[in-house]
Short mmCIF file of C-alpha atoms (C1' of nucleotides) in Angstrom, two decimals:
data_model
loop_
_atom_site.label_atom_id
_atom_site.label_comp_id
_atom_site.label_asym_id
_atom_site.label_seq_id
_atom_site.Cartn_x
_atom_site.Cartn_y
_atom_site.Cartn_z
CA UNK A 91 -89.29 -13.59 -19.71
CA UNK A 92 -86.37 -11.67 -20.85
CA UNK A 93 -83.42 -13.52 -22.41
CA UNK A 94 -80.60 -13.59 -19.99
CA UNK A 95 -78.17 -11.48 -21.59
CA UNK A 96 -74.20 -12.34 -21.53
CA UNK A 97 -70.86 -11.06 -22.90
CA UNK A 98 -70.52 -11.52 -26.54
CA UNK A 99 -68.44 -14.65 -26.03
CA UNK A 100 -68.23 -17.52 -28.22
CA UNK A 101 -70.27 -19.72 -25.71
CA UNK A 102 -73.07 -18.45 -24.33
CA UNK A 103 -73.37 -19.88 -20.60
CA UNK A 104 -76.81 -20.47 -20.66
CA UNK A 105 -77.97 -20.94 -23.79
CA UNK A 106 -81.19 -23.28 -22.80
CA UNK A 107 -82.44 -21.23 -20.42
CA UNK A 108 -82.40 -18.40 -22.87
CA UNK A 109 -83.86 -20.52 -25.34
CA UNK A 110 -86.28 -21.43 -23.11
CA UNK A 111 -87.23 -18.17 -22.62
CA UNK A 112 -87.47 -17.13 -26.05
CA UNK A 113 -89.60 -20.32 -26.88
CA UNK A 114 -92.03 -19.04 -23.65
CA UNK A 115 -92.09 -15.74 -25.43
CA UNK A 116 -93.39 -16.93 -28.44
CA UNK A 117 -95.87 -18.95 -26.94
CA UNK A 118 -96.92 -16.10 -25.30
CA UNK A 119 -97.67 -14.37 -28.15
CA UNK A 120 -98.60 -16.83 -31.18
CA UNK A 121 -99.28 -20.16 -29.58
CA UNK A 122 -97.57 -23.61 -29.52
CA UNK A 123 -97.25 -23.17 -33.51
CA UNK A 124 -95.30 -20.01 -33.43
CA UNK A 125 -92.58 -21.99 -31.12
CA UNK A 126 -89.97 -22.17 -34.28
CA UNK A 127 -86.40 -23.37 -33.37
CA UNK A 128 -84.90 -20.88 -35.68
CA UNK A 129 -86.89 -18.25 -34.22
CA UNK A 130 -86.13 -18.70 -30.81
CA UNK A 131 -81.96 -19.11 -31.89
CA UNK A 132 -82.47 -16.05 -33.94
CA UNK A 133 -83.94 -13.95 -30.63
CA UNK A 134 -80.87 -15.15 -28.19
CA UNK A 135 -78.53 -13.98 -31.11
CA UNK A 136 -77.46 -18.04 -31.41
CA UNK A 137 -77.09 -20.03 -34.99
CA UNK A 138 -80.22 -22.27 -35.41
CA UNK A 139 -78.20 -25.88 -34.70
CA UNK A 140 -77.09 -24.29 -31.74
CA UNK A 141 -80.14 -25.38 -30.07
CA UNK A 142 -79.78 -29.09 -30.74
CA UNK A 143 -76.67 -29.19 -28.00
CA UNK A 144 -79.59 -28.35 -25.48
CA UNK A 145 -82.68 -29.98 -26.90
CA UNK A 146 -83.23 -32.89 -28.96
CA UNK A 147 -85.22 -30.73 -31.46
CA UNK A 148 -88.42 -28.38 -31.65
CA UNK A 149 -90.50 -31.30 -30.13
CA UNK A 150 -88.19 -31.04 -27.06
CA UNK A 151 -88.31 -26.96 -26.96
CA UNK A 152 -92.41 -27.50 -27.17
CA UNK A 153 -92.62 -29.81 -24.56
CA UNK A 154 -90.28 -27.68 -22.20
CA UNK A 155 -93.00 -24.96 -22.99
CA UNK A 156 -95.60 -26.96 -22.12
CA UNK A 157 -94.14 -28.40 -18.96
CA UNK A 158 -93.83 -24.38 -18.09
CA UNK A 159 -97.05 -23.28 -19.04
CA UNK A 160 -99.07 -26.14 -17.38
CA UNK A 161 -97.46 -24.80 -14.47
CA UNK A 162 -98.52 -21.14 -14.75
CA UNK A 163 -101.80 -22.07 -15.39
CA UNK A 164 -101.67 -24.54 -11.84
CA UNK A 165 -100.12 -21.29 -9.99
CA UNK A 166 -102.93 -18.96 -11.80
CA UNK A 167 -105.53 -21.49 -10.08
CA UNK A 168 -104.13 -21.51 -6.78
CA UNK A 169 -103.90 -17.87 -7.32
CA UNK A 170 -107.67 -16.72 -7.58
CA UNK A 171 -108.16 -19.49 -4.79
CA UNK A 172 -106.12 -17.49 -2.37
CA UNK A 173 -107.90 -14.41 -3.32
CA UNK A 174 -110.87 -15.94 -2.42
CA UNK A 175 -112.84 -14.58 0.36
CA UNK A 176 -114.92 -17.00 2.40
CA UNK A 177 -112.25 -19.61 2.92
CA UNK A 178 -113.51 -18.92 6.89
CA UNK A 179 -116.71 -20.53 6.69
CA UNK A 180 -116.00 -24.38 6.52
CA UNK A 181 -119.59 -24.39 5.40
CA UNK A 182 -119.30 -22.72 1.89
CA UNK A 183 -115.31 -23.09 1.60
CA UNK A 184 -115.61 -26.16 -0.12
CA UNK A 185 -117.58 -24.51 -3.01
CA UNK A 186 -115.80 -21.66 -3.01
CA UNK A 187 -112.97 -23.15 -3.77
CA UNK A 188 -114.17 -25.04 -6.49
CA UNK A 189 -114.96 -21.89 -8.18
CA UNK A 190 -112.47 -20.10 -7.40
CA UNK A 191 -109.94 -22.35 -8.81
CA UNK A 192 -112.29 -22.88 -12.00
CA UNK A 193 -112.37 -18.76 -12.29
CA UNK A 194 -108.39 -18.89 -12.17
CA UNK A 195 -108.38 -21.75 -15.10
CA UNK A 196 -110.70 -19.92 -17.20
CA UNK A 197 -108.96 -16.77 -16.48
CA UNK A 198 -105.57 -17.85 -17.20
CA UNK A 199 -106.99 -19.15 -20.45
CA UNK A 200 -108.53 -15.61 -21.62
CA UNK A 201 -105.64 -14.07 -20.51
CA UNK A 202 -102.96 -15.98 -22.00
CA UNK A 203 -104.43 -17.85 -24.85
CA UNK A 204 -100.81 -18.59 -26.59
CA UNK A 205 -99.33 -20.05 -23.30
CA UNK A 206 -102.93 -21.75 -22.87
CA UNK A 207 -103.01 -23.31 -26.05
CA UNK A 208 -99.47 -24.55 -25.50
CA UNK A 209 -100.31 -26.39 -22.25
CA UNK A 210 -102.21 -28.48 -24.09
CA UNK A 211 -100.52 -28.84 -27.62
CA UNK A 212 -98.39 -32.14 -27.98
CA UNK A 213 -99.82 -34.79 -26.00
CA UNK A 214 -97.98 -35.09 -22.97
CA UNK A 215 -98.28 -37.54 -20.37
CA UNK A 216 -102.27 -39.56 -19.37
CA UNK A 217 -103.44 -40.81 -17.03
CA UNK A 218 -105.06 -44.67 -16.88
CA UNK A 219 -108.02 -43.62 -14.72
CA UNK A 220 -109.26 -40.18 -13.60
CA UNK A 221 -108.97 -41.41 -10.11
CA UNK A 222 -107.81 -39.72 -6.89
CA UNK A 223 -104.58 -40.47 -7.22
CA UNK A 224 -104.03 -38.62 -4.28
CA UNK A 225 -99.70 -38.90 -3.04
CA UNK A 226 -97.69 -37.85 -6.07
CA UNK A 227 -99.79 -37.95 -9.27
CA UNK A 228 -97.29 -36.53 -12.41
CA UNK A 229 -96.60 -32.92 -11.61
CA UNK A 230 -97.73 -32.61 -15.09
CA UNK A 231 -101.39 -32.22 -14.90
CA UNK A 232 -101.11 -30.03 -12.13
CA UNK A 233 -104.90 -28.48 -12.58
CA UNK A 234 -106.84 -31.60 -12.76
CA UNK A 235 -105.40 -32.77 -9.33
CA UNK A 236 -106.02 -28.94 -7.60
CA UNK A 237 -109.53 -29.31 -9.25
CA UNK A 238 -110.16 -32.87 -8.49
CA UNK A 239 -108.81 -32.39 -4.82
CA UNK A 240 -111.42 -29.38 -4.41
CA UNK A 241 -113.58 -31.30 -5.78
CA UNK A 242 -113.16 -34.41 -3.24
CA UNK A 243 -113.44 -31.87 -0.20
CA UNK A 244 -116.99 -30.42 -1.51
CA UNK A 245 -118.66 -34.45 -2.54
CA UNK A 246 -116.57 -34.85 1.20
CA UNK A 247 -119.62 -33.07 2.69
CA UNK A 248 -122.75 -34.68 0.83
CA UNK A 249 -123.00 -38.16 0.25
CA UNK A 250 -121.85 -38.47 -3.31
CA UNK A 251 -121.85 -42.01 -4.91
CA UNK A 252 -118.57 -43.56 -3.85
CA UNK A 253 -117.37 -44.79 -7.57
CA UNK A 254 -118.90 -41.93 -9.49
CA UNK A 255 -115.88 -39.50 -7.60
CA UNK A 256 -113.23 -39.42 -10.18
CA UNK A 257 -115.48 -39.16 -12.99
CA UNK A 258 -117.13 -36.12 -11.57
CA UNK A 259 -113.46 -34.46 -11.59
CA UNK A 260 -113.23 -35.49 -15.01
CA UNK A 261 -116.93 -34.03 -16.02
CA UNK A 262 -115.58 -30.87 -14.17
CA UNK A 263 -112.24 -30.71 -15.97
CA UNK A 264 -113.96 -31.66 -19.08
CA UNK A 265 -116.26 -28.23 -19.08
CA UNK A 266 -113.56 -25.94 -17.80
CA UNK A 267 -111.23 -26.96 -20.48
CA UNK A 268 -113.45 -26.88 -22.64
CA UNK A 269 -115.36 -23.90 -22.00
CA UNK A 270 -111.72 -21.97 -22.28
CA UNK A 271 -110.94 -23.61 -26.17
CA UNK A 272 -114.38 -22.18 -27.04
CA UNK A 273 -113.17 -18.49 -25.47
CA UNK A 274 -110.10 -18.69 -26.23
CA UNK A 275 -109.77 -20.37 -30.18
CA UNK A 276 -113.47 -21.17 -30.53
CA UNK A 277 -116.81 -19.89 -31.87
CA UNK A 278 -117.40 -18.04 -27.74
CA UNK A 279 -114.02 -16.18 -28.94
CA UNK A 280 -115.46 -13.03 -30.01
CA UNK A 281 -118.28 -12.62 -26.68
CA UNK A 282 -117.73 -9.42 -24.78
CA UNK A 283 -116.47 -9.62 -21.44
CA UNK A 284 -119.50 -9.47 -19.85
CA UNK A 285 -121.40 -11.86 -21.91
CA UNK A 286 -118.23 -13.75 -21.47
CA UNK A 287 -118.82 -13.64 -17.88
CA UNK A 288 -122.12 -15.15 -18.03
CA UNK A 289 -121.33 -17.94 -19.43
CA UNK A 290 -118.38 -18.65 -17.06
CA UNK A 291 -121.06 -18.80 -14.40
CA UNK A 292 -123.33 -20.83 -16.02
CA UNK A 293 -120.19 -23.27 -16.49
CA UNK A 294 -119.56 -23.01 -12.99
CA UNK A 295 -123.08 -23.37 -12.10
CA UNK A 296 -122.97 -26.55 -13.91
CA UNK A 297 -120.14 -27.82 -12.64
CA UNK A 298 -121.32 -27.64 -8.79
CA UNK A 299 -124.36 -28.81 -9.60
CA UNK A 300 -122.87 -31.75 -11.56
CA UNK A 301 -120.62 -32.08 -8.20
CA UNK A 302 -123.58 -32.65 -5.72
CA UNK A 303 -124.90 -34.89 -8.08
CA UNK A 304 -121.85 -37.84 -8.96
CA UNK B 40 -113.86 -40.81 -49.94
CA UNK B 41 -112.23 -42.65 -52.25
CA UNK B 42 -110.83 -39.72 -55.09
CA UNK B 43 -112.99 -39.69 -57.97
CA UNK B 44 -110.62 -41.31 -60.89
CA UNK B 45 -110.89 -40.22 -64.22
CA UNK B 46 -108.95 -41.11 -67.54
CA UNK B 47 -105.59 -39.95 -67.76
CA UNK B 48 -106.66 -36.65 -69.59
CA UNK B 49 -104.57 -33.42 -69.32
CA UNK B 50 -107.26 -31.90 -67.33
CA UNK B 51 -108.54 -33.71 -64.52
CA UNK B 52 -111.84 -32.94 -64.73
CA UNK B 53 -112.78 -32.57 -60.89
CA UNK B 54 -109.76 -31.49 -59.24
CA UNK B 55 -111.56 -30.02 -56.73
CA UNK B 56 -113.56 -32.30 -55.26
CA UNK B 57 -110.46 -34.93 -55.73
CA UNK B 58 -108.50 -32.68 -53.47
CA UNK B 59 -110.88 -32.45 -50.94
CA UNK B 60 -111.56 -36.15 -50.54
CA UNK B 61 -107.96 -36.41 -50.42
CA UNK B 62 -107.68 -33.59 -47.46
CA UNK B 63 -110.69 -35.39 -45.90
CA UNK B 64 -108.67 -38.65 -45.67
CA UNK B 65 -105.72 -36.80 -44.55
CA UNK B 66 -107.07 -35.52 -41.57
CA UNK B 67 -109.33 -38.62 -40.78
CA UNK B 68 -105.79 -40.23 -40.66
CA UNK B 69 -103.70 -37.82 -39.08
CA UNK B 70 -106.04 -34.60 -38.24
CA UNK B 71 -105.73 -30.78 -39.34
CA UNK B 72 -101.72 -30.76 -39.43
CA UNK B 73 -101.33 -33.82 -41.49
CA UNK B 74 -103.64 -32.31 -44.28
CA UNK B 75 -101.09 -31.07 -46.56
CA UNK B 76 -101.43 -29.43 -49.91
CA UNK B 77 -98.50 -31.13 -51.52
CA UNK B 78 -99.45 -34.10 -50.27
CA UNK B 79 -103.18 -34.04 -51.55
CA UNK B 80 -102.13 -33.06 -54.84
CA UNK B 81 -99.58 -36.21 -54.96
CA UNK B 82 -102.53 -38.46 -54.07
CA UNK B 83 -105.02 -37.17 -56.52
CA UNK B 84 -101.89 -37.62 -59.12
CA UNK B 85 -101.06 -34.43 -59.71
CA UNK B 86 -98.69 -31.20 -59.80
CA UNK B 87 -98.74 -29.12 -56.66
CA UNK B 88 -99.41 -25.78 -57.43
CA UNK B 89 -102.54 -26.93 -59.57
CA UNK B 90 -104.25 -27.18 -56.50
CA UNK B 91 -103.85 -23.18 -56.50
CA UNK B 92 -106.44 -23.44 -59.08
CA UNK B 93 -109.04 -24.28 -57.32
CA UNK B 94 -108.38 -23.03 -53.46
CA UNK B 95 -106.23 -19.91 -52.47
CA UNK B 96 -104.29 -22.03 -50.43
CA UNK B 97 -103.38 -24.18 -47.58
CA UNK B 98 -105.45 -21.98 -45.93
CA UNK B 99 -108.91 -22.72 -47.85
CA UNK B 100 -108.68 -26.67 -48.13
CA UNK B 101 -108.25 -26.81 -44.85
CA UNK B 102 -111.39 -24.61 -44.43
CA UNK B 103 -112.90 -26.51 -46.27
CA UNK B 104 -112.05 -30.00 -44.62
CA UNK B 105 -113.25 -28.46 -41.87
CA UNK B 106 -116.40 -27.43 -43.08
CA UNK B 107 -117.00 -31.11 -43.91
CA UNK B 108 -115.95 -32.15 -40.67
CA UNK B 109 -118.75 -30.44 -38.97
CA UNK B 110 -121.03 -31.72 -40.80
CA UNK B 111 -120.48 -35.27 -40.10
CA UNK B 112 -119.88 -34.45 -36.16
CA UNK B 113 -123.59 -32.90 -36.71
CA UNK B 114 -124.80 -35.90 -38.96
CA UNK B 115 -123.48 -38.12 -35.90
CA UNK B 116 -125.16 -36.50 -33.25
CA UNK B 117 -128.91 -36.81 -35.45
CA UNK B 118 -128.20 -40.50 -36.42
CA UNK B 119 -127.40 -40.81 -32.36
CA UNK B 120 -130.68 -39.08 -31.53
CA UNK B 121 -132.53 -40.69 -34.11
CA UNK B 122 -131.58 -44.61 -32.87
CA UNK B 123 -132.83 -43.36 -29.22
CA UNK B 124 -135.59 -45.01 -27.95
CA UNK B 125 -137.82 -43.07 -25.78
CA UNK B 126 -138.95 -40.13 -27.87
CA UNK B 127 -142.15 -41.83 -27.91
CA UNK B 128 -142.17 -40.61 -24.19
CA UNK B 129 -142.33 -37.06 -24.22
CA UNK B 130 -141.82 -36.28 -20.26
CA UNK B 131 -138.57 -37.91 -21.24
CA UNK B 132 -137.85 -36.98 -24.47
CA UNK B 133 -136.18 -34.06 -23.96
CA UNK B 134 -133.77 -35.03 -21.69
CA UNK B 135 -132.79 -38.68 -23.61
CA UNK B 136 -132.78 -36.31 -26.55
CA UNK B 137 -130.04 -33.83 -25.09
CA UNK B 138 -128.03 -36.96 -23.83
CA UNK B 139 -128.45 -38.74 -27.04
CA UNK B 140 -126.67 -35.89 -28.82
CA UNK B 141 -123.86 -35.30 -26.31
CA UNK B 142 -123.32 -39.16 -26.81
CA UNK B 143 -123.48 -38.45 -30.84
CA UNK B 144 -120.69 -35.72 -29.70
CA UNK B 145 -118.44 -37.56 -27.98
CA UNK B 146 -118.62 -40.70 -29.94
CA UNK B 147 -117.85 -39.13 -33.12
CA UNK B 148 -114.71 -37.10 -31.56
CA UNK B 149 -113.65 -40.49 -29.82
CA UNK B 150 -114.47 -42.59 -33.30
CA UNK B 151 -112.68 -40.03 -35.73
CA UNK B 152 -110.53 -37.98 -34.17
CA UNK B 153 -108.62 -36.81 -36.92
CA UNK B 154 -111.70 -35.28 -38.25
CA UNK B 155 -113.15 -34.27 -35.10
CA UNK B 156 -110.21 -31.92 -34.08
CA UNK B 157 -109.98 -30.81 -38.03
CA UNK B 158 -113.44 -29.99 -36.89
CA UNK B 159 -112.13 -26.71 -34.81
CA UNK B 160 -108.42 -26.29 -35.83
CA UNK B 161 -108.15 -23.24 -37.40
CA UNK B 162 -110.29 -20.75 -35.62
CA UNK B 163 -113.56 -20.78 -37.89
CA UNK B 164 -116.89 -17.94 -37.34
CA UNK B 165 -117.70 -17.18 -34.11
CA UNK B 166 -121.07 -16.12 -32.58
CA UNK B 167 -121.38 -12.79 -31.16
CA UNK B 168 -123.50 -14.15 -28.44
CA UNK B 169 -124.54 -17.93 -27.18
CA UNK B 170 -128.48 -16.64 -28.05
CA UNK B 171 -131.24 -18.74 -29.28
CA UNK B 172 -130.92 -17.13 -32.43
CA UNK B 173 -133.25 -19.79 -34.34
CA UNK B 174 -134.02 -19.26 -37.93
CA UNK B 175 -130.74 -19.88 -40.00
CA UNK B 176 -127.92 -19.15 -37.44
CA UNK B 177 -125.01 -20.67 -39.74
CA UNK B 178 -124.65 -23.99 -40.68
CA UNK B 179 -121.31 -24.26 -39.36
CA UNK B 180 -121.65 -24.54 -36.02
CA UNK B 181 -124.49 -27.01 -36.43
CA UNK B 182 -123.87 -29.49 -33.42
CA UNK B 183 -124.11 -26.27 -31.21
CA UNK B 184 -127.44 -25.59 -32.47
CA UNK B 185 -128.69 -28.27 -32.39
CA UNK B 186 -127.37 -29.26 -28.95
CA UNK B 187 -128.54 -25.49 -28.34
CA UNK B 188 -132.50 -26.42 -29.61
CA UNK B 189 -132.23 -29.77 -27.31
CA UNK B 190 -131.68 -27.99 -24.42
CA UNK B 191 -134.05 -25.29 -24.93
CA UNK B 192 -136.89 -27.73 -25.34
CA UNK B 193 -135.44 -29.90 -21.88
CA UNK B 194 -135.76 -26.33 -20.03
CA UNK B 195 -139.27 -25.37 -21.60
CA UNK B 196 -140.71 -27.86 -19.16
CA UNK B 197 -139.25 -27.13 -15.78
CA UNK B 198 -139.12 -23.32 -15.11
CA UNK B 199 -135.74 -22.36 -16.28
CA UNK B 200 -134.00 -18.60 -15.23
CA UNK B 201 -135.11 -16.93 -18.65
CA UNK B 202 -131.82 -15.25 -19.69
CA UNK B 203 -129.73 -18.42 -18.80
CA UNK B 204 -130.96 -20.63 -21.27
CA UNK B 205 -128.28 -19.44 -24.20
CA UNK B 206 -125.84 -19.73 -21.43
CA UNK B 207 -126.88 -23.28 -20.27
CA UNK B 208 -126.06 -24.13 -23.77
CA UNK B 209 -122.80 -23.02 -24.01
CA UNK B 210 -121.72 -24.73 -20.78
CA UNK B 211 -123.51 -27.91 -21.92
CA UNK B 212 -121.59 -27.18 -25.20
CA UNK B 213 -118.48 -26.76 -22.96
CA UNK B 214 -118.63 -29.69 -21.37
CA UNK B 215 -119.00 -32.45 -24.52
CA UNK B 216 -116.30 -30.33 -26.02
CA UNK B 217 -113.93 -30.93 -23.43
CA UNK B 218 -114.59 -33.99 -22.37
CA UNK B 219 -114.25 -34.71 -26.40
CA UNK B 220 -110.86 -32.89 -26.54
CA UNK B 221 -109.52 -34.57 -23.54
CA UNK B 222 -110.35 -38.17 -24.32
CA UNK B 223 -108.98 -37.53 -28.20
CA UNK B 224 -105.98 -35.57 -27.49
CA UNK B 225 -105.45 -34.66 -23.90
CA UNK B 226 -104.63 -36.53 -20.80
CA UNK B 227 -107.89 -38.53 -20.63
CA UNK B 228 -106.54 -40.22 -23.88
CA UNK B 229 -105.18 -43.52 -22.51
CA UNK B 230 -108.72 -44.50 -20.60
CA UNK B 231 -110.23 -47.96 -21.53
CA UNK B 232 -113.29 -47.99 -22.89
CA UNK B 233 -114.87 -48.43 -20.05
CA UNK B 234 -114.17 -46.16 -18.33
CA UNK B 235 -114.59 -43.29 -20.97
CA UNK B 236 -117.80 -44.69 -20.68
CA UNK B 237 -118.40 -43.91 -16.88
CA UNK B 238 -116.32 -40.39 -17.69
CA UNK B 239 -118.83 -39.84 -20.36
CA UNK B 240 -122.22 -40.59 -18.50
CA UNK B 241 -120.64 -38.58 -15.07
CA UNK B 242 -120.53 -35.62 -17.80
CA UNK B 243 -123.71 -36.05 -19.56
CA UNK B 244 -125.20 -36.07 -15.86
CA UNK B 245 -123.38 -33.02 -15.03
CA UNK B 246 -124.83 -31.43 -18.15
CA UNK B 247 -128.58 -32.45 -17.56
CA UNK B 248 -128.23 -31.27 -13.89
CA UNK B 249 -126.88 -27.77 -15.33
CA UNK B 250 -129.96 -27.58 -17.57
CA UNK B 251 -132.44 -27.94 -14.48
CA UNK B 252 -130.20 -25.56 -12.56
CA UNK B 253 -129.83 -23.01 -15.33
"C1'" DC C 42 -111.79 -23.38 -87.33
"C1'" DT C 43 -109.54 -20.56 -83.92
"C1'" DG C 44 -108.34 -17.76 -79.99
"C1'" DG C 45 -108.80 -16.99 -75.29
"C1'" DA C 46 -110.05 -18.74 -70.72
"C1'" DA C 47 -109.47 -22.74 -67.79
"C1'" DT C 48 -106.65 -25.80 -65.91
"C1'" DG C 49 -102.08 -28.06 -65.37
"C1'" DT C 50 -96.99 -27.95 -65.46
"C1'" DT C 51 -92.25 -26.56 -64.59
"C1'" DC C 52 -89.03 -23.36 -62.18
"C1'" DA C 53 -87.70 -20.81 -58.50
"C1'" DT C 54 -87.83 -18.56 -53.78
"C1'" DG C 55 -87.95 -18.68 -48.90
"C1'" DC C 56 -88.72 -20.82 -44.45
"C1'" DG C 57 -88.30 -24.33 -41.02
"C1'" DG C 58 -86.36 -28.90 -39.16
"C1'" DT C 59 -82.37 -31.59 -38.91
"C1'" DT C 60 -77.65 -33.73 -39.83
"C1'" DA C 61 -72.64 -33.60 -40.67
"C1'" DA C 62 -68.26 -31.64 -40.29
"C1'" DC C 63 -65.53 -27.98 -38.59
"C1'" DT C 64 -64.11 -24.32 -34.82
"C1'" DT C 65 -63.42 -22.25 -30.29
"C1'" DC C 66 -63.08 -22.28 -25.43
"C1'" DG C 67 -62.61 -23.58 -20.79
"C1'" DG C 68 -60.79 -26.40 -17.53
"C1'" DG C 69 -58.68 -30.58 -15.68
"C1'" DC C 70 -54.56 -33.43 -15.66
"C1'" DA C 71 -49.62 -34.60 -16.61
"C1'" DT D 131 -47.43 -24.37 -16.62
"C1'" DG D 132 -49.04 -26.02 -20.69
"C1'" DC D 133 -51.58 -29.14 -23.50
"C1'" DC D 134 -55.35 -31.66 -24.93
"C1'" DC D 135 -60.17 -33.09 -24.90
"C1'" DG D 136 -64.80 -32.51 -24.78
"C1'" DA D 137 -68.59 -29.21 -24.49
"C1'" DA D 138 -70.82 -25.64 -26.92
"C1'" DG D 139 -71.18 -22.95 -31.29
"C1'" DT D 140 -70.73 -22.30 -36.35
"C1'" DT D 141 -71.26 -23.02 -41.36
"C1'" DA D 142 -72.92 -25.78 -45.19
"C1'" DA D 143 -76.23 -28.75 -47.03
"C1'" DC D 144 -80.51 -31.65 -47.59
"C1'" DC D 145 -85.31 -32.25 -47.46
"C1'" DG D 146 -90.27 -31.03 -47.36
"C1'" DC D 147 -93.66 -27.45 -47.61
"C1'" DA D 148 -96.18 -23.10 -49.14
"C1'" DT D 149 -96.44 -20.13 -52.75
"C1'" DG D 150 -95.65 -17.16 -56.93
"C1'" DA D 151 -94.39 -16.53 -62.02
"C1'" DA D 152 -94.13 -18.00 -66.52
"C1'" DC D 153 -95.17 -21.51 -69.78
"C1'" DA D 154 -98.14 -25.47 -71.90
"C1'" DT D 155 -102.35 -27.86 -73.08
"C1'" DT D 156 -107.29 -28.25 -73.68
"C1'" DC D 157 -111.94 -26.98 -74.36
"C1'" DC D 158 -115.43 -24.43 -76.04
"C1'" DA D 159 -117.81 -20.42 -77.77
"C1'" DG D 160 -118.20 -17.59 -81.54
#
DNA sequence: CTGGAATGTTCATGCGGTTAACTTCGGGCA
DNA sequence: TGCCCGAAGTTAACCGCATGAACATTCCAG
């Protein structure tokens, strides 16, 4: 996330990529509240209004952040399910999955707690139902639809109860999320790794359980 | 928590508490970032930087808001267990118990969220480990223990993995959390009530199926 | 009484968001 | 080719907020 450097010209040829990138920085390292519009014009070397010919103000910059990090945290899910072993037997893949993708969540949360935080600051766009949605579905929430898909393909193999489907995604969603607050911002914030790791599996262990049940 | 009004005297006698009822009712209306010093001290009727009198800061009322906070998400949960039915039962008093919390959880969160989310803005103590520390433990992260004590009692009858239990609570924590954050703040926001209703009992049976697994 | 400790007040500083008015450049059109 | 306009930056200024310093008013203990 380096600033994309130019001449010293009086126009800057990309400023809102560059702010951009400074606004992804500081989420990076402080959070969504550390996203300051003067900051970020200060780090590309810009004057502070400068900014307003490329975003409509800081809630615009923030939401651009957001937009970016709920999309790291989708590629840091499909990630850890890639480097999932096991995807051979159709048996256990299902599960597998599941968890794998959960592990990436969590893991992108622990990892990168700023960027985390800031995929879920402002309130972007909702949803009307948790349902499976399946063609488009907003970019936005990228995770719930890889988790709720997984999800889908394990109930696929049991005989799950036909409504309760889009609520389980939901439950699921509901204890990854908010497992990774507690880790990340929370009262779990100061557990050792291991410890940490404990209670990831007991989340997960939940979750799948939860799954076979809804 | 209506301010406490006194004569109009030099001194106002209970500043404090004043402010804090103020800050209260700022973030019941608006949560954490609406509670504003400047702001409380125009509301109780007085200068600003008399409020430095009585907290160090921004900092500290907020603190302090959010102390209150979780002690009316707590109080919520007990008057949720309390109005149960059932506990005359005790094969299934454990369990209603556990889900008669969560529901205390999530109901609060969903009925104040201002208050809930002042509840765990600004990163507050944090446990060194999700044990079943029971004597005092401190008072601030009452729902957990309590949730915590629910759960140990629900596993006490089937034949629970010993060293999971403190981890089964923190996932069952996890869950109510996130399925508290999402339906308050996150994407989940927008659901009608019924259906936060089937989200919410999908979760809770996620949870009690954790606590047989774990 | 009276003097100091509490408790409020007024000023002043600095930061961040945002608007208005002015400046510079780059490129398309006469 | 040269000029002119609009896009992209700049400076100046306003407002609200957190916070610190110095001053004012009360209250109460001795």
């Amino acid at each position: 996330m380096a600033a994309t450097s130019a001449g010293k010209t009086y126009h800057h040829g990309d400023l809102r990529n560059a702010l951009i990138c400074a606004a992804v920085d500081l989420a990076t390292e402080g959070g969504p509240e550390r996203v300051v519009l003067r900051e970020a014009a200060r780090r590309v070397g810009v004057s502070p209004t400068a900014a307003y010919r490329h975003f409509d103000g800081r809630g615009e910059l923030l939401r651009t952040v957001r937009t970016h990090a709920r999309r790291e945290l989708a590629a840091a899910m499909e990630r850890a399910a890639a480097r999932e072993p096991g995807a051979d037997d159709p048996g256990l893949a299902a599960e597998r999955r599941v968890t794998a993708l959960c592990r990436g969540y969590v893991g992108f949360a622990v990892e990168q707690p700023g960027l985390y935080r800031a995929a879920f600051c402002v309130p972007g766009p909702a949803v009307d139902e948790p349902l499976p949605v399946r063609p488009p579905a907003e970019p936005e929430i990228l995770a719930f639809t890889l988790l709720r898909e997984a999800l889908e393909a394990l109930a696929g193999q049991g005989a799950a109860r036909p409504g309760g489907r889009p609520a389980t995604a939901a439950a699921a969603w509901s204890a990854v999320h908010g497992l990774s607050l507690l880790l990340v911002d929370g009262p779990l914030r100061r557990l050792s790794a291991q410890r940490r790791g404990v209670v990831v599996e007991a989340t997960l262990a939940m979750v799948v359980s939860g799954a076979a049940v809804g």
